[in-house]
């Protein structure tokens, strides 16, 4: 296999500033394509088009045994057995070439051994979708979902749109990935609407779970190893497997462009490997188009919320095991609210790419496709666009808005000043209208007060309202079994840090659900404030600051370079409407703050944990002596230690800064900004500071941090007292 | 050498005869004219001697000078042959073709099923045109031409007839409107020398020449550029239709370029020969046209394409006659300039005389057919047959839609029935498990020695068996081929009922054949959907096989309802389909050529350097652009490769 086309390299490429530059260059042209191909759906989204599919006429048994006549993905589709698919992969010219011409002769491995290995790989990988299993599984799922969810709401308008756009070309479903439940939900929805069930790319972790691996396989999952670096045979087998699924067009393919479950509830930066492999049949002219359907799955409450919280702080997650799964079944006693699923406007890859296939000289199909820079730019763009579409089509729960308000309160108000229900409702209402002006669809079916109370009720294990209407955060981390320090992924945090940290990170999980709405306005308003403080306020000056922050946070949020200017202008308009920025345009080149300082404060505050974490990461890296290097893990550990110190000494009060995901993004970001240099030594990735540039970045980040640091500081101990500590351990 | 060659010429046996193919005459070809030959030795300006056999009494071509007397002025083929509707049933008029005078009840039903056609509401085309654009006359040129004793015409219908080919656009215009520009004068040259004279005069007086052969182009190659302000002369080559000599030992014949396919074969047959070149248009298309467009014949597997058959060619250009002065069977002399002439599409000069390879008539000719459960297995079988190089003279694989269409064209129920024929249908679908809506058929034509044909048959059917194919008899195979000529008439019927139709083709490597067919069909389906076209036919066949790939031929037709400009809609969809073909690894054209409809992709196919090279040639041979048909080169070179 040519190393050139390997998506792992493309994935690295995203980190390179030059690629972003390229994307920016291609932007205007693509913008045009986009405007042409992806018309915004008619009218604003409304909750009334969402229908609860658990609420159906027929009983579950009748439902699962209905006649199965799904809408076909393509006209030419043939139904193949698992064995036939395996046979097709083995006999494909590409596999023949890889084994006979490449691997065998280069590595002097006997061909027979390679063919045997290939067969084993394919057996390990292959899906075995069988309808009886799907039906029974569907039956059990119906029962479980009825118990824990108050509804699975699907946007039926989007289903109609989906139906209209399939039938001719291979289809890829790309749902957002927040929970294990995503795997099952998509198939469940497709079954309900008589759409051919997807074949799902899943991580290998499940296979080892007794029974579960089999069950998922039978429901249509195929399994890919998490890392296979230079294993050319595996790489060839995997890509051929995916591509035969695409070209045959029997089922939609489903995979998560974010690569893994987002523990933070924020969208992860898209991974390009699988997407590039899946698009190859299009790029090489084997199929005329591919329809990509970004899908948003919004959860009121994430099943794994507590687990994620521990994981982000570095407490190891239990290995996936069936017994672990049964233990986790106590989740069945809880309520998880509603799920909203929205299939966004299907994207024609051919139109999106502006048909860049034609002028190339065709190579025989068995040779690996070399992805051109042009194609690579567009794949990156597409991947980012998919994630953005997922975000745009989220349904935001009122609890997420409440989480923003509560966090803000906990961080900024003195300890004796508790938040009461009235304040909360009022502040959520104003935040709601702000969010709506940023294009959000908020799940508020009743009057706000009732809806908010319902939302809080779902999360009663985290947030309690006392009889006198005081709103408080519960300590969910009590009585935690002692954690073996050796197993900690990061720094061994003290118990009292975890006590506050776990619930605060959990709360942040729901704050994060809203950040895609607020991130650009937040960056803009902080930039404006900073610029004014420095005596400028000129638009160009603000833009430069905005650009810096955006670049800094580009590993944290979906801030594709190509949208930079568009987002800036849009945010300014929105902020002016909301009174965060002054609307009276005396000077169109100058920006000033408006009267809505409360919202401005909330917006800026949202950036606090990120700036604090990044700032500490900068400090850690600058302390690496010249000529020395550190591994990522070492960097994370010492940054966490530094942050814990700050928390203990009340110099910082947001525990989300401790998040390992956040700190990893910080190191990656510093790397792509050139402040940190990434080296590969003996296959190990090591980092060293680039002193001058790092000093610059540290300084600027520090300045921004100063601005958002809360007016009222509280020590961790004080904060702990804000929490109610009755809750039982639930991990 | 020249004197040696004279001994090869067998004078007495060469008989050239022409029968006029008027509507009434159905006699066997009259070969009793016993034309005798006069040997003429003419000293050419280069000193070489050429032996010429010139007919004394000139018999007319099968196609008269006034073509409109025999052929439709606004449709395909003979005036007396067409699909028509009588009492709600479609039938075919005339006796020229096997389905002549037969009612076609299944086809009638098929048009309703596929196109939702209402046969009671035909659209009538405009009556024959009587008002034509005023001719642009170059008086100096005219004065000189009149002195030359040439057959000329400035009659409006004569001019109009030569202003178009048979592209959908051409015929659509003829039915509803008028071309902006048509030739100003028609000249029928009678010999190479006359052509030389005409080209000289045209060059001298800056008059445009557009050579005209059979007029069967489907690329708008015959269209006059609208912006051309100079006088345009259409050079109708139909009177240059003689076989000048025939060489039995070397198996070559020197033929004038205006001869049309059916005349050429008839003449050669009398002498026991054939060229074996049989493009689907061969009733009407001309030798010069074949060379100018790099034509391909159905039986190329045995006889080769036009470039394989061509030994020597003369082309008259404004700066002189381009030809090779050798007839070696194969030479190692620099770039082969025959290939400058081949595919030049009238942009460089007029092709006047061609020396073609000929073959003795085959001893045995046999049809065959194979059904396959689906298109994919059919394609795989074709690939295997090509790999083993045991292709019969022709092998074609039609997809399921075309298979059903072929069945629908039967007058009576037969093998596959309609599909009512109990037992056979039962056998194929139930016992053999074929799905009527998936199965496809390959038609075969074997030609050669008895034993060769038998061997070939055996091999082909054995390979077919490996791919799930089942022999389906000679009759089905033969029907496939005899219908070839009739299919071209269907479009005119479609015009009467709101349907526009056209075909297009490509050549493609084997490993992309299947995906290309799929992609193009998918793309056309998507384009139709986007335009709200509900009733359409998109069908393909793998019509030729090569070592390295195949040729795919598409038919696309749709019911345009009340669209104001269906022709334009068709062109948009074909353009999308062509983009899809190119993106799927197909070529711009296998045998139709570039003309004007595919100019925009020419540079992309041949590179900017290729375009430069073509322009350099054009500049040297035709510096003042006398041959201003405007084919091939779009004139733009925004170098962006």
mmCIF file of C-alpha atoms in Angstrom, chain A residues 171-400:
data_model
loop_
_atom_site.group_PDB
_atom_site.id
_atom_site.type_symbol
_atom_site.label_atom_id
_atom_site.label_comp_id
_atom_site.label_asym_id
_atom_site.label_seq_id
_atom_site.Cartn_x
_atom_site.Cartn_y
_atom_site.Cartn_z
ATOM 1 C CA UNK A 171 -25.204 6.126 1.472
ATOM 2 C CA UNK A 172 -23.059 6.907 4.492
ATOM 3 C CA UNK A 173 -24.687 7.733 7.811
ATOM 4 C CA UNK A 174 -22.512 9.839 10.068
ATOM 5 C CA UNK A 175 -24.121 10.255 13.445
ATOM 6 C CA UNK A 176 -22.685 12.262 16.274
ATOM 7 C CA UNK A 177 -21.207 9.985 18.915
ATOM 8 C CA UNK A 178 -21.898 10.652 22.560
ATOM 9 C CA UNK A 179 -22.895 7.273 23.895
ATOM 10 C CA UNK A 180 -22.789 3.547 23.241
ATOM 11 C CA UNK A 181 -26.506 3.876 22.723
ATOM 12 C CA UNK A 182 -25.770 5.534 19.351
ATOM 13 C CA UNK A 183 -24.901 2.159 17.836
ATOM 14 C CA UNK A 184 -28.278 0.699 18.520
ATOM 15 C CA UNK A 185 -30.382 3.776 18.028
ATOM 16 C CA UNK A 186 -29.611 4.264 14.359
ATOM 17 C CA UNK A 187 -30.553 0.721 13.428
ATOM 18 C CA UNK A 188 -33.630 1.007 15.578
ATOM 19 C CA UNK A 189 -34.752 4.135 13.770
ATOM 20 C CA UNK A 190 -34.030 2.657 10.336
ATOM 21 C CA UNK A 191 -36.014 -0.434 11.222
ATOM 22 C CA UNK A 192 -38.890 1.719 12.336
ATOM 23 C CA UNK A 193 -38.944 3.697 9.079
ATOM 24 C CA UNK A 194 -38.267 0.749 6.766
ATOM 25 C CA UNK A 195 -34.920 1.986 5.621
ATOM 26 C CA UNK A 196 -32.254 -0.593 4.851
ATOM 27 C CA UNK A 197 -30.365 -1.203 8.095
ATOM 28 C CA UNK A 198 -26.894 0.289 8.237
ATOM 29 C CA UNK A 199 -23.701 -1.672 8.490
ATOM 30 C CA UNK A 200 -21.768 -0.046 11.282
ATOM 31 C CA UNK A 201 -18.051 0.407 11.768
ATOM 32 C CA UNK A 202 -17.271 -0.315 15.402
ATOM 33 C CA UNK A 203 -14.141 -0.406 17.489
ATOM 34 C CA UNK A 204 -12.627 -3.739 18.353
ATOM 35 C CA UNK A 205 -13.251 -3.207 22.109
ATOM 36 C CA UNK A 206 -16.661 -4.824 21.889
ATOM 37 C CA UNK A 207 -15.506 -8.070 20.382
ATOM 38 C CA UNK A 208 -14.003 -9.269 23.609
ATOM 39 C CA UNK A 209 -17.287 -8.805 25.435
ATOM 40 C CA UNK A 210 -18.835 -12.220 25.544
ATOM 41 C CA UNK A 211 -22.162 -12.301 23.747
ATOM 42 C CA UNK A 212 -22.180 -8.594 23.042
ATOM 43 C CA UNK A 213 -19.717 -8.811 20.179
ATOM 44 C CA UNK A 214 -21.812 -11.521 18.578
ATOM 45 C CA UNK A 215 -24.995 -9.569 19.133
ATOM 46 C CA UNK A 216 -23.625 -6.386 17.580
ATOM 47 C CA UNK A 217 -22.180 -8.371 14.666
ATOM 48 C CA UNK A 218 -25.560 -9.907 14.012
ATOM 49 C CA UNK A 219 -27.132 -6.474 14.142
ATOM 50 C CA UNK A 220 -24.743 -5.292 11.456
ATOM 51 C CA UNK A 221 -21.579 -4.063 13.144
ATOM 52 C CA UNK A 222 -18.170 -4.810 11.709
ATOM 53 C CA UNK A 223 -15.082 -4.343 13.785
ATOM 54 C CA UNK A 224 -11.937 -2.403 13.178
ATOM 55 C CA UNK A 225 -8.858 -2.505 15.314
ATOM 56 C CA UNK A 226 -8.182 0.740 17.124
ATOM 57 C CA UNK A 227 -4.692 1.014 15.787
ATOM 58 C CA UNK A 228 -2.973 -0.911 13.067
ATOM 59 C CA UNK A 229 -0.288 1.568 12.139
ATOM 60 C CA UNK A 230 1.897 -0.052 9.541
ATOM 61 C CA UNK A 231 0.136 -3.367 9.175
ATOM 62 C CA UNK A 232 -0.263 -3.171 5.428
ATOM 63 C CA UNK A 233 -2.248 -6.342 5.143
ATOM 64 C CA UNK A 234 -4.729 -5.178 7.727
ATOM 65 C CA UNK A 235 -4.934 -1.803 6.102
ATOM 66 C CA UNK A 236 -5.641 -3.331 2.682
ATOM 67 C CA UNK A 237 -8.203 -5.743 4.069
ATOM 68 C CA UNK A 238 -10.005 -3.054 5.979
ATOM 69 C CA UNK A 239 -10.158 -0.597 3.111
ATOM 70 C CA UNK A 240 -11.265 -3.240 0.647
ATOM 71 C CA UNK A 241 -13.946 -4.364 3.073
ATOM 72 C CA UNK A 242 -15.310 -0.848 3.428
ATOM 73 C CA UNK A 243 -15.085 -0.233 -0.281
ATOM 74 C CA UNK A 244 -16.879 -3.378 -1.281
ATOM 75 C CA UNK A 245 -19.692 -2.287 1.016
ATOM 76 C CA UNK A 246 -19.758 1.088 -0.697
ATOM 77 C CA UNK A 247 -19.631 -0.144 -4.272
ATOM 78 C CA UNK A 248 -22.115 -2.946 -3.773
ATOM 79 C CA UNK A 249 -24.507 -0.474 -2.183
ATOM 80 C CA UNK A 250 -26.562 -3.018 -0.268
ATOM 81 C CA UNK A 251 -26.678 -1.197 3.049
ATOM 82 C CA UNK A 252 -25.958 2.286 4.219
ATOM 83 C CA UNK A 253 -22.569 2.396 5.914
ATOM 84 C CA UNK A 254 -22.539 4.009 9.297
ATOM 85 C CA UNK A 255 -19.536 5.370 11.064
ATOM 86 C CA UNK A 256 -18.685 8.068 13.507
ATOM 87 C CA UNK A 257 -16.596 10.747 11.901
ATOM 88 C CA UNK A 258 -15.483 11.835 15.381
ATOM 89 C CA UNK A 259 -13.781 8.449 15.651
ATOM 90 C CA UNK A 260 -14.828 7.732 19.202
ATOM 91 C CA UNK A 261 -17.427 8.690 21.761
ATOM 92 C CA UNK A 262 -16.929 12.258 22.809
ATOM 93 C CA UNK A 263 -16.537 12.118 26.580
ATOM 94 C CA UNK A 264 -16.956 15.842 26.791
ATOM 95 C CA UNK A 265 -20.228 16.136 24.812
ATOM 96 C CA UNK A 266 -18.443 18.603 22.550
ATOM 97 C CA UNK A 267 -17.923 17.488 18.985
ATOM 98 C CA UNK A 268 -14.503 16.004 18.450
ATOM 99 C CA UNK A 269 -12.335 17.096 15.557
ATOM 100 C CA UNK A 270 -13.236 14.781 12.696
ATOM 101 C CA UNK A 271 -11.022 11.828 11.856
ATOM 102 C CA UNK A 272 -10.327 11.469 8.177
ATOM 103 C CA UNK A 273 -9.076 7.898 7.832
ATOM 104 C CA UNK A 274 -12.270 5.971 7.436
ATOM 105 C CA UNK A 275 -13.911 8.787 5.523
ATOM 106 C CA UNK A 276 -11.077 8.865 2.993
ATOM 107 C CA UNK A 277 -11.266 5.124 2.554
ATOM 108 C CA UNK A 278 -15.024 5.262 2.098
ATOM 109 C CA UNK A 279 -14.778 8.062 -0.466
ATOM 110 C CA UNK A 280 -12.139 6.334 -2.559
ATOM 111 C CA UNK A 281 -14.640 4.489 -4.768
ATOM 112 C CA UNK A 282 -16.038 7.883 -5.638
ATOM 113 C CA UNK A 283 -12.657 9.510 -6.210
ATOM 114 C CA UNK A 284 -11.589 6.682 -8.485
ATOM 115 C CA UNK A 285 -14.801 6.755 -10.478
ATOM 116 C CA UNK A 286 -16.216 3.447 -9.326
ATOM 117 C CA UNK A 287 -19.411 5.047 -8.120
ATOM 118 C CA UNK A 288 -20.940 8.202 -9.483
ATOM 119 C CA UNK A 289 -21.770 9.749 -6.165
ATOM 120 C CA UNK A 290 -21.985 9.038 -2.471
ATOM 121 C CA UNK A 291 -24.673 10.462 -0.270
ATOM 122 C CA UNK A 292 -23.407 11.522 3.128
ATOM 123 C CA UNK A 293 -26.012 12.032 5.817
ATOM 124 C CA UNK A 294 -24.827 13.750 8.977
ATOM 125 C CA UNK A 295 -27.071 12.823 11.871
ATOM 126 C CA UNK A 296 -27.464 14.458 15.208
ATOM 127 C CA UNK A 297 -28.403 12.416 18.238
ATOM 128 C CA UNK A 298 -29.112 14.635 21.232
ATOM 129 C CA UNK A 299 -29.483 13.118 24.675
ATOM 130 C CA UNK A 300 -31.151 14.882 27.563
ATOM 131 C CA UNK A 301 -28.931 12.890 29.818
ATOM 132 C CA UNK A 302 -25.969 10.801 28.776
ATOM 133 C CA UNK A 303 -25.907 7.239 30.075
ATOM 134 C CA UNK A 304 -22.175 7.382 30.700
ATOM 135 C CA UNK A 305 -22.103 10.795 32.398
ATOM 136 C CA UNK A 306 -20.368 9.691 35.598
ATOM 137 C CA UNK A 307 -17.959 7.382 33.836
ATOM 138 C CA UNK A 308 -16.937 10.135 31.460
ATOM 139 C CA UNK A 309 -16.366 12.512 34.310
ATOM 140 C CA UNK A 310 -13.948 10.138 36.011
ATOM 141 C CA UNK A 311 -12.315 9.293 32.759
ATOM 142 C CA UNK A 312 -11.649 12.918 31.908
ATOM 143 C CA UNK A 313 -10.035 13.428 35.260
ATOM 144 C CA UNK A 314 -7.823 10.420 34.656
ATOM 145 C CA UNK A 315 -9.450 7.723 36.714
ATOM 146 C CA UNK A 316 -9.203 4.663 34.462
ATOM 147 C CA UNK A 317 -12.326 3.432 32.779
ATOM 148 C CA UNK A 318 -13.162 -0.193 33.400
ATOM 149 C CA UNK A 319 -12.365 -2.437 30.456
ATOM 150 C CA UNK A 320 -15.458 -3.217 28.443
ATOM 151 C CA UNK A 321 -16.740 -6.498 29.777
ATOM 152 C CA UNK A 322 -20.055 -8.203 29.880
ATOM 153 C CA UNK A 323 -20.088 -8.344 33.641
ATOM 154 C CA UNK A 324 -19.298 -4.627 33.656
ATOM 155 C CA UNK A 325 -22.257 -4.166 31.397
ATOM 156 C CA UNK A 326 -24.518 -5.995 33.797
ATOM 157 C CA UNK A 327 -23.218 -3.907 36.652
ATOM 158 C CA UNK A 328 -24.019 -0.882 34.603
ATOM 159 C CA UNK A 329 -27.550 -2.137 34.342
ATOM 160 C CA UNK A 330 -28.361 -0.144 37.424
ATOM 161 C CA UNK A 331 -28.636 2.664 34.918
ATOM 162 C CA UNK A 332 -31.976 1.041 34.216
ATOM 163 C CA UNK A 333 -33.281 2.375 37.468
ATOM 164 C CA UNK A 334 -32.718 5.924 36.413
ATOM 165 C CA UNK A 335 -34.505 8.249 34.039
ATOM 166 C CA UNK A 336 -32.669 9.653 31.043
ATOM 167 C CA UNK A 337 -35.264 11.888 29.507
ATOM 168 C CA UNK A 338 -35.677 12.312 25.791
ATOM 169 C CA UNK A 339 -33.541 11.549 22.794
ATOM 170 C CA UNK A 340 -33.815 13.680 19.659
ATOM 171 C CA UNK A 341 -32.607 12.389 16.337
ATOM 172 C CA UNK A 342 -32.305 14.541 13.259
ATOM 173 C CA UNK A 343 -31.078 13.354 9.860
ATOM 174 C CA UNK A 344 -29.631 16.487 8.358
ATOM 175 C CA UNK A 345 -29.771 17.512 4.712
ATOM 176 C CA UNK A 346 -28.109 14.682 2.739
ATOM 177 C CA UNK A 347 -24.890 15.820 1.074
ATOM 178 C CA UNK A 348 -24.065 14.768 -2.465
ATOM 179 C CA UNK A 349 -20.316 14.245 -2.384
ATOM 180 C CA UNK A 350 -20.163 14.801 -6.116
ATOM 181 C CA UNK A 351 -21.713 18.225 -5.826
ATOM 182 C CA UNK A 352 -19.805 19.053 -2.680
ATOM 183 C CA UNK A 353 -16.530 18.226 -4.379
ATOM 184 C CA UNK A 354 -17.551 20.014 -7.559
ATOM 185 C CA UNK A 355 -16.851 16.836 -9.508
ATOM 186 C CA UNK A 356 -13.076 16.985 -9.412
ATOM 187 C CA UNK A 357 -12.750 13.449 -10.685
ATOM 188 C CA UNK A 358 -12.785 13.873 -14.436
ATOM 189 C CA UNK A 359 -9.480 15.331 -15.545
ATOM 190 C CA UNK A 360 -7.330 12.657 -13.989
ATOM 191 C CA UNK A 361 -5.594 9.946 -15.812
ATOM 192 C CA UNK A 362 -7.146 6.751 -14.600
ATOM 193 C CA UNK A 363 -4.998 4.183 -12.903
ATOM 194 C CA UNK A 364 -5.892 0.541 -12.669
ATOM 195 C CA UNK A 365 -8.163 -0.052 -9.731
ATOM 196 C CA UNK A 366 -5.915 -2.469 -7.891
ATOM 197 C CA UNK A 367 -3.302 0.218 -7.269
ATOM 198 C CA UNK A 368 -3.829 2.334 -4.182
ATOM 199 C CA UNK A 369 -5.374 5.684 -4.883
ATOM 200 C CA UNK A 370 -3.056 8.594 -4.197
ATOM 201 C CA UNK A 371 -5.121 11.285 -2.612
ATOM 202 C CA UNK A 372 -4.278 14.594 -4.251
ATOM 203 C CA UNK A 373 -3.857 17.795 -2.229
ATOM 204 C CA UNK A 374 -7.049 19.062 -3.802
ATOM 205 C CA UNK A 375 -8.972 16.004 -2.721
ATOM 206 C CA UNK A 376 -7.430 16.105 0.708
ATOM 207 C CA UNK A 377 -8.528 19.719 1.184
ATOM 208 C CA UNK A 378 -12.049 18.813 0.257
ATOM 209 C CA UNK A 379 -12.158 15.746 2.468
ATOM 210 C CA UNK A 380 -11.076 17.855 5.431
ATOM 211 C CA UNK A 381 -13.703 20.402 4.523
ATOM 212 C CA UNK A 382 -16.386 17.758 4.135
ATOM 213 C CA UNK A 383 -15.530 16.152 7.468
ATOM 214 C CA UNK A 384 -15.739 19.495 9.227
ATOM 215 C CA UNK A 385 -18.942 20.331 7.431
ATOM 216 C CA UNK A 386 -20.473 17.036 8.545
ATOM 217 C CA UNK A 387 -19.670 17.741 12.181
ATOM 218 C CA UNK A 388 -20.997 21.250 11.892
ATOM 219 C CA UNK A 389 -24.211 19.969 10.390
ATOM 220 C CA UNK A 390 -24.515 17.579 13.314
ATOM 221 C CA UNK A 391 -24.113 20.502 15.680
ATOM 222 C CA UNK A 392 -26.514 22.753 13.856
ATOM 223 C CA UNK A 393 -29.190 20.112 14.042
ATOM 224 C CA UNK A 394 -28.885 19.411 17.716
ATOM 225 C CA UNK A 395 -31.825 19.758 20.041
ATOM 226 C CA UNK A 396 -30.602 21.555 23.147
ATOM 227 C CA UNK A 397 -32.115 20.526 26.439
ATOM 228 C CA UNK A 398 -33.086 23.192 28.944
ATOM 229 C CA UNK A 399 -30.842 21.466 31.415
ATOM 230 C CA UNK A 400 -27.812 22.387 29.348
#
